[in-house]
mmCIF file of C-alpha atoms in Angstrom:
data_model
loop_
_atom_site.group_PDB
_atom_site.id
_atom_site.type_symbol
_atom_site.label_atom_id
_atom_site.label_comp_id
_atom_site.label_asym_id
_atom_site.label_seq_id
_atom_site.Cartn_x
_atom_site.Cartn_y
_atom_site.Cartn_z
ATOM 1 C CA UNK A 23 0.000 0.000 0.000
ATOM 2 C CA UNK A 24 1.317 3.297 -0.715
ATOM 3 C CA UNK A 25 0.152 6.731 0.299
ATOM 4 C CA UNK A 26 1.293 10.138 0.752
ATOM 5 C CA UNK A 27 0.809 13.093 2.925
ATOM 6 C CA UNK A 28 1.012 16.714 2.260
ATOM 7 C CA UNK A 29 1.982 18.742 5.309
ATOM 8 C CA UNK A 30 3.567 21.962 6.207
ATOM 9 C CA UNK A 31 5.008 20.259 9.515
ATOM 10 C CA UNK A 32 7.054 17.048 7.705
ATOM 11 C CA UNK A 33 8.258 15.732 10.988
ATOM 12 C CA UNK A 34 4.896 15.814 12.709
ATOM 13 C CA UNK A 35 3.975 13.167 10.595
ATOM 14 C CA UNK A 36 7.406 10.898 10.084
ATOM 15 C CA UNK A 37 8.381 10.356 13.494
ATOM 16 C CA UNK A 38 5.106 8.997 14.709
ATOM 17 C CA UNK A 39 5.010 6.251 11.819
ATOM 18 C CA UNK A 40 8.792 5.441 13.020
ATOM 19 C CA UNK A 41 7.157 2.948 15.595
ATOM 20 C CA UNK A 42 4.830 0.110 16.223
ATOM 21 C CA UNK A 43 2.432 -1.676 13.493
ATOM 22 C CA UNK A 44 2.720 1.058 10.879
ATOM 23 C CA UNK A 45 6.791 1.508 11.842
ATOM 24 C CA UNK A 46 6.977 -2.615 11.101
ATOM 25 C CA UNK A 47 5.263 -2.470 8.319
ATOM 26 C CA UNK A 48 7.236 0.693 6.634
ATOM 27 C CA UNK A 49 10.399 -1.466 7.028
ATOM 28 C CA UNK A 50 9.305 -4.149 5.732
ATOM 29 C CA UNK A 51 8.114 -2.450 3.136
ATOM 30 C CA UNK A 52 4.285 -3.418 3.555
ATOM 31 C CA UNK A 53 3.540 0.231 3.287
ATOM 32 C CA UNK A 54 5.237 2.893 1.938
ATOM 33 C CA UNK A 55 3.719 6.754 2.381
ATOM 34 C CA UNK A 56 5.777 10.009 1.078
ATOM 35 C CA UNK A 57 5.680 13.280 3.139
ATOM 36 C CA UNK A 58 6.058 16.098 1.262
ATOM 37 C CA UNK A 59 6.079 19.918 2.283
ATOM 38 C CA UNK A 60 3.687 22.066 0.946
ATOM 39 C CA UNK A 61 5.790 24.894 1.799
ATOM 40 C CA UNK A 62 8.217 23.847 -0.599
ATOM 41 C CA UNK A 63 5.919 24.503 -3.669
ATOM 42 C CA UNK A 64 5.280 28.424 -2.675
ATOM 43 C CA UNK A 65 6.648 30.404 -5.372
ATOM 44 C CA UNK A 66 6.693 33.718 -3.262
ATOM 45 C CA UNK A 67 10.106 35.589 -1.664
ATOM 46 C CA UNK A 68 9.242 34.368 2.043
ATOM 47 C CA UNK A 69 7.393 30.858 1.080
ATOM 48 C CA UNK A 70 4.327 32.118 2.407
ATOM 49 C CA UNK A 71 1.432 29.623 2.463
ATOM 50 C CA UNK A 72 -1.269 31.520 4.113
ATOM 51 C CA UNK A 73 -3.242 34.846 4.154
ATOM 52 C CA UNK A 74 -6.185 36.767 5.873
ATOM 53 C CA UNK A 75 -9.484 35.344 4.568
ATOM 54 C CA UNK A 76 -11.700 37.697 2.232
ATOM 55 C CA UNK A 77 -14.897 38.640 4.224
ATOM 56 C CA UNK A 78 -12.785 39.359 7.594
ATOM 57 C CA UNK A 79 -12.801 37.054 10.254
ATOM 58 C CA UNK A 80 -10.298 35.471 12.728
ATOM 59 C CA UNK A 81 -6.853 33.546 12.177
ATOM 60 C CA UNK A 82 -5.195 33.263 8.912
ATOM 61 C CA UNK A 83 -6.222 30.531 5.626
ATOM 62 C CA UNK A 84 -4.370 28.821 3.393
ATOM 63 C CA UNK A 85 -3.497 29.684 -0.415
ATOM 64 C CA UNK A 86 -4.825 27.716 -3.027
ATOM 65 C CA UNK A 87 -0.855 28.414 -4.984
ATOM 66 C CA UNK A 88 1.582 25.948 -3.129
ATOM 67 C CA UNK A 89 -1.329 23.297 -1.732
ATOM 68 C CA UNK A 90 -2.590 22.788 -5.868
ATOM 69 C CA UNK A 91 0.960 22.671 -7.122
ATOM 70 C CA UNK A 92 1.639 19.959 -3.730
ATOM 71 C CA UNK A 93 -1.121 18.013 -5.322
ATOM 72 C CA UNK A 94 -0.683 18.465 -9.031
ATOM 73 C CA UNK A 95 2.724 17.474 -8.664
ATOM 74 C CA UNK A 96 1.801 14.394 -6.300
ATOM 75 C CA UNK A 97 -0.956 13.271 -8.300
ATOM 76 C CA UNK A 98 1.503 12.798 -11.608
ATOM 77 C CA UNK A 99 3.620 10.400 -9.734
ATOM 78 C CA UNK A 100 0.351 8.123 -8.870
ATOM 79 C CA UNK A 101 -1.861 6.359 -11.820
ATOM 80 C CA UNK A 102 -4.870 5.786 -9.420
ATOM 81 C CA UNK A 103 -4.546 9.257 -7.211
ATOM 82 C CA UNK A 104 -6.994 9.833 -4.817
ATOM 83 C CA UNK A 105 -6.690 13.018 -3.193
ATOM 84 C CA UNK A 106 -8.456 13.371 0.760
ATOM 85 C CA UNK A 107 -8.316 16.416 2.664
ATOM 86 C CA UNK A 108 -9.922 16.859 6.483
ATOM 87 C CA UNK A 109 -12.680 18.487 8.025
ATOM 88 C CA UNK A 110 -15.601 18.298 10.677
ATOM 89 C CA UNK A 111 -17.628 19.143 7.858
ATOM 90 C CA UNK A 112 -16.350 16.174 6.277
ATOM 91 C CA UNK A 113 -17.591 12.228 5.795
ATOM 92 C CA UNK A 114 -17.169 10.730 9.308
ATOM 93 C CA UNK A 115 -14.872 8.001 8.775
ATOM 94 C CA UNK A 116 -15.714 4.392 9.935
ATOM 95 C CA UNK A 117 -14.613 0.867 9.984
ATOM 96 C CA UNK A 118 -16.312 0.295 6.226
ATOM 97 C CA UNK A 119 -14.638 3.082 4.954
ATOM 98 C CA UNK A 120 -11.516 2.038 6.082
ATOM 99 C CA UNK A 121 -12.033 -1.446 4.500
ATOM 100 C CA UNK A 122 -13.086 0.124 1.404
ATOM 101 C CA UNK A 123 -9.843 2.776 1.197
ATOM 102 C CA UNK A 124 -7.430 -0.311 1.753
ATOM 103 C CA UNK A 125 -9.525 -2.621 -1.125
ATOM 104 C CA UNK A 126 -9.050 0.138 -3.483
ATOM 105 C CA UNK A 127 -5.182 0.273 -2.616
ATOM 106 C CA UNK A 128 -4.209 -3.425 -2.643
ATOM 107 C CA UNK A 129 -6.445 -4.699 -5.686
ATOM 108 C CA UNK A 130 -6.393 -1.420 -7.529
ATOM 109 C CA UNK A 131 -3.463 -0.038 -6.996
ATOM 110 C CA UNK A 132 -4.902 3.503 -5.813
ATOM 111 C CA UNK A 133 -2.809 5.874 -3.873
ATOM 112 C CA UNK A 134 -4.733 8.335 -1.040
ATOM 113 C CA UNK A 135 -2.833 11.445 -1.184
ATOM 114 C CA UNK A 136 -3.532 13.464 2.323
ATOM 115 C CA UNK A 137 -3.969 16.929 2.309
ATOM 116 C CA UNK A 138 -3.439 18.182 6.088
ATOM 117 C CA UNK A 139 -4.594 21.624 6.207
ATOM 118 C CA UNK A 140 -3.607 24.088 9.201
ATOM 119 C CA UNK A 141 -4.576 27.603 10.453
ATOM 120 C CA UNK A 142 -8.163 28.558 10.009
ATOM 121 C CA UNK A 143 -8.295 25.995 7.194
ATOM 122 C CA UNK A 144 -7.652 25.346 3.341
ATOM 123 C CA UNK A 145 -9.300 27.745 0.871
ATOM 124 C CA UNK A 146 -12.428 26.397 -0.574
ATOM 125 C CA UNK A 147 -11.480 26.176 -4.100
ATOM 126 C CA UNK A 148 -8.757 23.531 -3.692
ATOM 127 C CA UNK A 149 -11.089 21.544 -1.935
ATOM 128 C CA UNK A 150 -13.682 21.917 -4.835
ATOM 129 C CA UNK A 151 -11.537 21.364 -7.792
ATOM 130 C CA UNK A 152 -8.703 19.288 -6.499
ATOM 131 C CA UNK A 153 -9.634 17.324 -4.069
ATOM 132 C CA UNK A 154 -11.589 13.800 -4.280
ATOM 133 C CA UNK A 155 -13.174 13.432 -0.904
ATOM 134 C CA UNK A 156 -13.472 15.282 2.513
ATOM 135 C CA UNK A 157 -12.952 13.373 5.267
ATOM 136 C CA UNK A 158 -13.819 13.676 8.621
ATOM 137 C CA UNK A 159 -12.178 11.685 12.317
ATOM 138 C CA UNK A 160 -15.133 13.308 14.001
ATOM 139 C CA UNK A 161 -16.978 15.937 15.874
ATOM 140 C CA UNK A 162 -14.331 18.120 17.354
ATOM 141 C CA UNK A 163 -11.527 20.178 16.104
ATOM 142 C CA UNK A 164 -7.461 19.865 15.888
ATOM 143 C CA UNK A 165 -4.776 22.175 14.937
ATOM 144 C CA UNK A 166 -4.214 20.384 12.252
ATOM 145 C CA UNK A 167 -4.512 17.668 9.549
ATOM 146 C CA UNK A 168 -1.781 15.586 10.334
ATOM 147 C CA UNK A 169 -3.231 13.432 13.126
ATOM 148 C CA UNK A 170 -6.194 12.794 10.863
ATOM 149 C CA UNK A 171 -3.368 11.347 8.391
ATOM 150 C CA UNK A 172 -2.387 9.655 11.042
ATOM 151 C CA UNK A 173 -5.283 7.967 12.087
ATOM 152 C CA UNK A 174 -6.785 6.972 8.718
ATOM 153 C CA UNK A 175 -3.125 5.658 7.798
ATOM 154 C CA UNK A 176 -2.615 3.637 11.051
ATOM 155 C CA UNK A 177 -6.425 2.156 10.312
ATOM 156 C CA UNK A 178 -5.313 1.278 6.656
ATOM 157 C CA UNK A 179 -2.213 -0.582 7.400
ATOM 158 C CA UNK A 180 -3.588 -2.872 10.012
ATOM 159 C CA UNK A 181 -6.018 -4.603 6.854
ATOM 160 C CA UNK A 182 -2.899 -4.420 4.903
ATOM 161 C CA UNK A 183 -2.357 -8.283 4.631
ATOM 162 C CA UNK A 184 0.519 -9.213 6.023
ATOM 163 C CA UNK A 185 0.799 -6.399 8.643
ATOM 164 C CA UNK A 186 -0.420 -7.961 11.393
ATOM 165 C CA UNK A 187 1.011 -11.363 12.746
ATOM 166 C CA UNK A 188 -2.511 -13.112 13.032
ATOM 167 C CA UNK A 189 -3.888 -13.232 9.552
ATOM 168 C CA UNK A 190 -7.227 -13.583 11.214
ATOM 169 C CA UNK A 191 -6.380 -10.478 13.563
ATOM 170 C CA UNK A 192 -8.453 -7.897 11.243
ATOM 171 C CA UNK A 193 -11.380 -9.935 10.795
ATOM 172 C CA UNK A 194 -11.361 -10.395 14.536
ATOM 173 C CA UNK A 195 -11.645 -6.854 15.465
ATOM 174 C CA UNK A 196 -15.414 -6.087 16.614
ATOM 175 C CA UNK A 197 -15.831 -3.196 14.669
ATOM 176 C CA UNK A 198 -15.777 -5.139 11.659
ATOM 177 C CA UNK A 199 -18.727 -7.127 12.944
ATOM 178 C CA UNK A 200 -20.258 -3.590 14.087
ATOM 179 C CA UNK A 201 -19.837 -4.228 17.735
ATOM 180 C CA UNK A 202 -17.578 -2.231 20.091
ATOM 181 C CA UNK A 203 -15.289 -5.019 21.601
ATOM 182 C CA UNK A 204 -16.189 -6.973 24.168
ATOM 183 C CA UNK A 205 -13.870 -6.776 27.779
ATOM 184 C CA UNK A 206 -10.202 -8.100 27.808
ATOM 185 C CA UNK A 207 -8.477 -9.875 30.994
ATOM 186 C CA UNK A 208 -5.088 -10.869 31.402
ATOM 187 C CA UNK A 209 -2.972 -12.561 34.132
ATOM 188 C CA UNK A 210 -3.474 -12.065 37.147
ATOM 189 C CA UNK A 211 -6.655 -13.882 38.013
ATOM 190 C CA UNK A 212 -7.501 -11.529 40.977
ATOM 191 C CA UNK A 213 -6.270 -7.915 41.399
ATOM 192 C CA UNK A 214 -7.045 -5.829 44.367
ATOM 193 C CA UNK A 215 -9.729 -7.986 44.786
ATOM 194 C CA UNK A 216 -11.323 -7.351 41.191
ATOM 195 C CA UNK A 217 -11.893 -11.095 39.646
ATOM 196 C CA UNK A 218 -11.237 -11.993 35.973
ATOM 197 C CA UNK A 219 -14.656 -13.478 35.248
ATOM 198 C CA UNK A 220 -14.956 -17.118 35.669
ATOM 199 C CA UNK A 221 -16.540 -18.436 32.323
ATOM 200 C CA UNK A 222 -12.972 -16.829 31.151
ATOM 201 C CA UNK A 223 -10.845 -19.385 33.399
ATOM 202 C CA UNK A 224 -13.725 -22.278 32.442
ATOM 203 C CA UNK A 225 -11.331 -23.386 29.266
ATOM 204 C CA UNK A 226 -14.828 -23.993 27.368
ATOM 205 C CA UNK A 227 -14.450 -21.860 24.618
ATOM 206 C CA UNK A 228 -18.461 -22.479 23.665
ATOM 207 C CA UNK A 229 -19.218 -20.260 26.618
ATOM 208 C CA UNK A 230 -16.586 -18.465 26.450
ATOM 209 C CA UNK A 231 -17.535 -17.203 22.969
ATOM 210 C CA UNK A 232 -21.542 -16.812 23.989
ATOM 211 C CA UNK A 233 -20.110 -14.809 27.006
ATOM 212 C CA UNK A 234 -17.978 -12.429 24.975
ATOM 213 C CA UNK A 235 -20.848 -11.720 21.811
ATOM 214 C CA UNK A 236 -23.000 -10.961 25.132
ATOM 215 C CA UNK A 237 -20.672 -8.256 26.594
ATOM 216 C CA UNK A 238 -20.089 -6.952 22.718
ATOM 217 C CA UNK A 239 -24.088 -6.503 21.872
ATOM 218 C CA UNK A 240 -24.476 -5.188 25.780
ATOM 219 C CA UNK A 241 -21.572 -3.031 25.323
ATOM 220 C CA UNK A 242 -22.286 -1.416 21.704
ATOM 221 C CA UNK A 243 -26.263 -1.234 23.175
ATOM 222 C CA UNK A 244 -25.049 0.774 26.178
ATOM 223 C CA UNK A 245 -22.177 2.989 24.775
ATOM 224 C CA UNK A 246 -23.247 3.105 21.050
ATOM 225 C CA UNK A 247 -26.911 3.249 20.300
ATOM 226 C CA UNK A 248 -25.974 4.573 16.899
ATOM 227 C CA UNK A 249 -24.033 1.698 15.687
ATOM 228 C CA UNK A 250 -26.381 -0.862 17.898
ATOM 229 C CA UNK A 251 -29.468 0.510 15.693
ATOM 230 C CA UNK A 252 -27.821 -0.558 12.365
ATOM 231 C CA UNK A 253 -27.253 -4.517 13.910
ATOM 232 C CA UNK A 254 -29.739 -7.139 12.561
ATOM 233 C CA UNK A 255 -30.371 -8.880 15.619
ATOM 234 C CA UNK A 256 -30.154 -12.699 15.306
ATOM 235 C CA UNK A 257 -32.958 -14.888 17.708
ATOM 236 C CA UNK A 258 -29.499 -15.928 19.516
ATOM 237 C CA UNK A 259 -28.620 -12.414 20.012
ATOM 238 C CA UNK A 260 -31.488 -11.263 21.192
ATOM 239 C CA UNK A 261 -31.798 -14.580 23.755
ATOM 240 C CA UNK A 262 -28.019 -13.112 24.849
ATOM 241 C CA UNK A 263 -28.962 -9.464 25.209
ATOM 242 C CA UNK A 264 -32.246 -11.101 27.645
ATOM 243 C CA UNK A 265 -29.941 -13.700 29.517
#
């Protein structure tokens, strides 16, 4: 899978990926994603990249000149370009999406080219004519769009196959089943007199199973109504969720 990320703060982005899943899987060269610095493609004295919006208004916005020449210039070294830039007012990203992103990239051969905007945000015509999709990591707001990279590249690479250790590790993850996940124990069987539950110890991985789908659907009903309302209940589920 390869990707690429336009910032105007390079190492904000490269030293995170320098570690765990998505660190492995750069060096092994499972996944390969290009930073480049938008600042580099201003053609002005001082490399400016931003200026006061038109209207009035608060905080400074960024200039169509060096972020379209970023992505013209990225998009010629992809054949399947893609090009995703982040906002609230974007398309909430989810599990499906993410699925759908990394499909595209394996069997296709499409690259996502992130557009990480800063300031009071990226001027609306490069978003209209240059970029493919607007993507959003939720309902609040960062400093920037690097973290959103982040996250949507960190999501990407664990479906990469290969990337993880357990093949069936993706597949595994309750999201992809639209449940949150159900609760994880480890060693030691008692801790400040908090009990691992005891179907866990049992070794009868029947119940164990019933007892963990239970905890999901109870879980996802209690935390997430949103995602619980999309489930089609099975008769066994519903016998779980009563039990």
């Amino acid at each position: 899978m390869k990707a690429h990320v336009l910032t105007l703060f390079p190492e904000l982005v490269k030293q995170p990926m320098e570690h765990s899943i998505v660190g492995r899987a750069l060096s092994r060269g499972q996944l390969t994603v290009d930073v480049l610095d938008i600042r580099s493609f201003a053609t002005n004295k001082h490399a400016k990249v931003d200026d006061s919006p038109y209207g009035g208004g608060p905080g400074m916005v960024m200039t169509p000149q060096p972020l379209v020449d970023a992505i013209e210039a990225t998009r010629a070294l992809c054949q399947k370009p893609w090009v995703i830039a982040f906002s609230p007012a974007g398309r909430l990203l989810d599990q499906a999406r993410v699925r759908q992103l990394v499909a595209e990239s394996v069997t296709d051969g499409r690259e996502c080219i992130f557009v990480c905007g800063r300031y009071e945000g990226i001027d609306e015509r490069v978003l209209d004519g240059w970029c493919d999709e607007i993507m959003s990591i939720g309902d609040y707001v960062l400093s920037g769009g690097e973290l959103a990279a982040l996250v949507v590249i960190d999501a990407m690479a664990r479906l990469v196959p290969g990337v993880l250790g357990n093949a069936a590790s993706p597949d595994e993850e309750s999201l992809e089943q639209g449940l949150l996940e159900y609760p994880q124990y480890s060693r030691p069987e008692s801790f400040r007199g908090h009990p691992v539950p005891e179907v866990l110890l049992s070794g009868d991985h029947a119940r164990i199973a019933s007892w963990r789908r239970a905890r999901a659907l109870a879980r996802t009903r209690e935390r997430r109504p949103d995602l619980f309302a999309r489930l089609t209940l099975s008769a066994a589920d519903k016998k779980l969720l009563e039990s």
